[in-house]
Tab-separated table of C-alpha atoms in Angstrom:
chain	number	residue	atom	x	y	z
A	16	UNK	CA	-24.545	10.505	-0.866
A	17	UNK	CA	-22.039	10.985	-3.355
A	18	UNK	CA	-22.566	9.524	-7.441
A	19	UNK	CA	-19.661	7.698	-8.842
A	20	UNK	CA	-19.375	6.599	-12.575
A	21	UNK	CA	-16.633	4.177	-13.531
A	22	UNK	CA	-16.054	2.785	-17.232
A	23	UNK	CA	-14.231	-0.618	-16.206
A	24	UNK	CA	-12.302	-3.336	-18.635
A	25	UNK	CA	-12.271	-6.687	-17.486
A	26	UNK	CA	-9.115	-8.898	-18.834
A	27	UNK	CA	-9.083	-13.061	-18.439
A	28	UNK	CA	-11.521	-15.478	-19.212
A	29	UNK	CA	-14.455	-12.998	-19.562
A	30	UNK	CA	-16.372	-14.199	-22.746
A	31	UNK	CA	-18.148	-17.085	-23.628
A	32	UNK	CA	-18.459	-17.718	-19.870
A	33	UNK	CA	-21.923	-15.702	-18.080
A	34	UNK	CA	-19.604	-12.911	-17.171
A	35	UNK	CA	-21.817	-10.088	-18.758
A	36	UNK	CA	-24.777	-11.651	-16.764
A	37	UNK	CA	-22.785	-12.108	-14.027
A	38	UNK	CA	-22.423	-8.303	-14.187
A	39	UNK	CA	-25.881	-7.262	-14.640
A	40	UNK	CA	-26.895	-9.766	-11.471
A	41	UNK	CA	-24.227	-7.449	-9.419
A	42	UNK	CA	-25.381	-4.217	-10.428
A	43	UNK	CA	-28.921	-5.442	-9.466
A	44	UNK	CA	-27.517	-6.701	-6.430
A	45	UNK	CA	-25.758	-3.308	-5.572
A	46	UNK	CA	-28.602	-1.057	-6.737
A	47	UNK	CA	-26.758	0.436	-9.895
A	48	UNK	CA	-27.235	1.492	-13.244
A	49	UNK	CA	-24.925	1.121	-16.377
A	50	UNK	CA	-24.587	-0.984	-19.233
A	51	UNK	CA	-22.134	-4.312	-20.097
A	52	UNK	CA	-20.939	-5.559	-23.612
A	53	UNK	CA	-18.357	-7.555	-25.489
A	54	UNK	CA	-15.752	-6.340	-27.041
A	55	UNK	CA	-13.864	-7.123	-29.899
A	56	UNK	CA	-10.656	-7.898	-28.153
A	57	UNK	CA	-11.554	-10.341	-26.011
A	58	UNK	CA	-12.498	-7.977	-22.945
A	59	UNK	CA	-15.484	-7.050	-21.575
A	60	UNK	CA	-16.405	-3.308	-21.059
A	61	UNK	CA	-18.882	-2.173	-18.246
A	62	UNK	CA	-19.923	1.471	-17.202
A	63	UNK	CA	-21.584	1.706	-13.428
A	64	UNK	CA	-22.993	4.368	-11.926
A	65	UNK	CA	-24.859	4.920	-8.495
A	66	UNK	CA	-23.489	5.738	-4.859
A	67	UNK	CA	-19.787	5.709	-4.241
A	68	UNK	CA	-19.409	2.625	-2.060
A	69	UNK	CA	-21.706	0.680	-3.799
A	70	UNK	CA	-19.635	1.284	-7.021
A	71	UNK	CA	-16.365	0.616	-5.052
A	72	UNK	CA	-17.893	-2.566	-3.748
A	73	UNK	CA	-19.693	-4.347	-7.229
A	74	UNK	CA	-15.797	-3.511	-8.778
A	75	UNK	CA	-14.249	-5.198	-5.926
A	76	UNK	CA	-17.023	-7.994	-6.816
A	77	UNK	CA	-16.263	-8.286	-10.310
A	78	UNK	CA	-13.333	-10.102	-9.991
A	79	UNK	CA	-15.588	-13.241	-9.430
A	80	UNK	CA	-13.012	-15.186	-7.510
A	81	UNK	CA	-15.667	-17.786	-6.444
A	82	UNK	CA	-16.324	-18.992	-9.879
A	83	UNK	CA	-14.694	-21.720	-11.261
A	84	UNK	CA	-15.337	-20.919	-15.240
A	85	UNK	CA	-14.703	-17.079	-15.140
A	86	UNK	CA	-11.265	-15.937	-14.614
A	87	UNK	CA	-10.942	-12.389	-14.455
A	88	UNK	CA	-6.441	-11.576	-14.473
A	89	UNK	CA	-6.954	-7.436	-14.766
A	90	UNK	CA	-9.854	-5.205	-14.420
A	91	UNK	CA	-8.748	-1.492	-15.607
A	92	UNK	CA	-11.249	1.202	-13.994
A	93	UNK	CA	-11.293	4.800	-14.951
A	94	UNK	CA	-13.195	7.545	-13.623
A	95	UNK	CA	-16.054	9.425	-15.454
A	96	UNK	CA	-18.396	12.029	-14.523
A	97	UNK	CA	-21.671	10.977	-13.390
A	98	UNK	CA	-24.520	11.122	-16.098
A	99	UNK	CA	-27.809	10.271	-14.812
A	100	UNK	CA	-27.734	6.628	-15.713
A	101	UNK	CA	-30.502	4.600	-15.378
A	102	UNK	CA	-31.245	0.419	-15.396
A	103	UNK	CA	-28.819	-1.610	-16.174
A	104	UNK	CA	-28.351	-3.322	-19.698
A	105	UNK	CA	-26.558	-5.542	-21.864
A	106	UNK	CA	-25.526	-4.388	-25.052
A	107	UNK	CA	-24.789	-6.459	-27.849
């Protein structure tokens, strides 16, 4: 089973709207760890670790397309290297 890490910035209609919770609901959903927060430009910024598919699927997920209030136009992923994350939080 191969460990994936991902630092991912979500673009739209992200704050103000459950979208952080929304996030921490998926990674419990999909078994990962990580952290979500804010950030000052509007985005939101979320790092997920855990088993490569399950990574690839919760970022496929995070577009939230079956919401009506969140609107999510970009999400920009990069790759990082694995650190041993564990839970899931959301930072202020």
């Amino acid at each position: 089973m191969a460990i994936k890490r991902s630092r991912v910035f979500a673009e739209g209609r992200v704050q103000g709207v459950g979208y952080r919770m929304f996030i921490k609901d998926l990674a419990a959903m999909y078994h990962l760890n990580g952290w979500v927060k804010n950030c000052t430009d509007g985005t939101v910024e979320a790092v997920i670790e855990g088993e490569e598919e399950s990574v690839n699927e919760m970022i496929e997920a995070m577009y939230a397309r079956n919401s009506y209030v969140i609107r999510v136009d970009r999400l920009i992923t990069t790759k990082e290297t694995p650190i041993g994350e564990t839970g899931f939080e959301i930072r202020r």
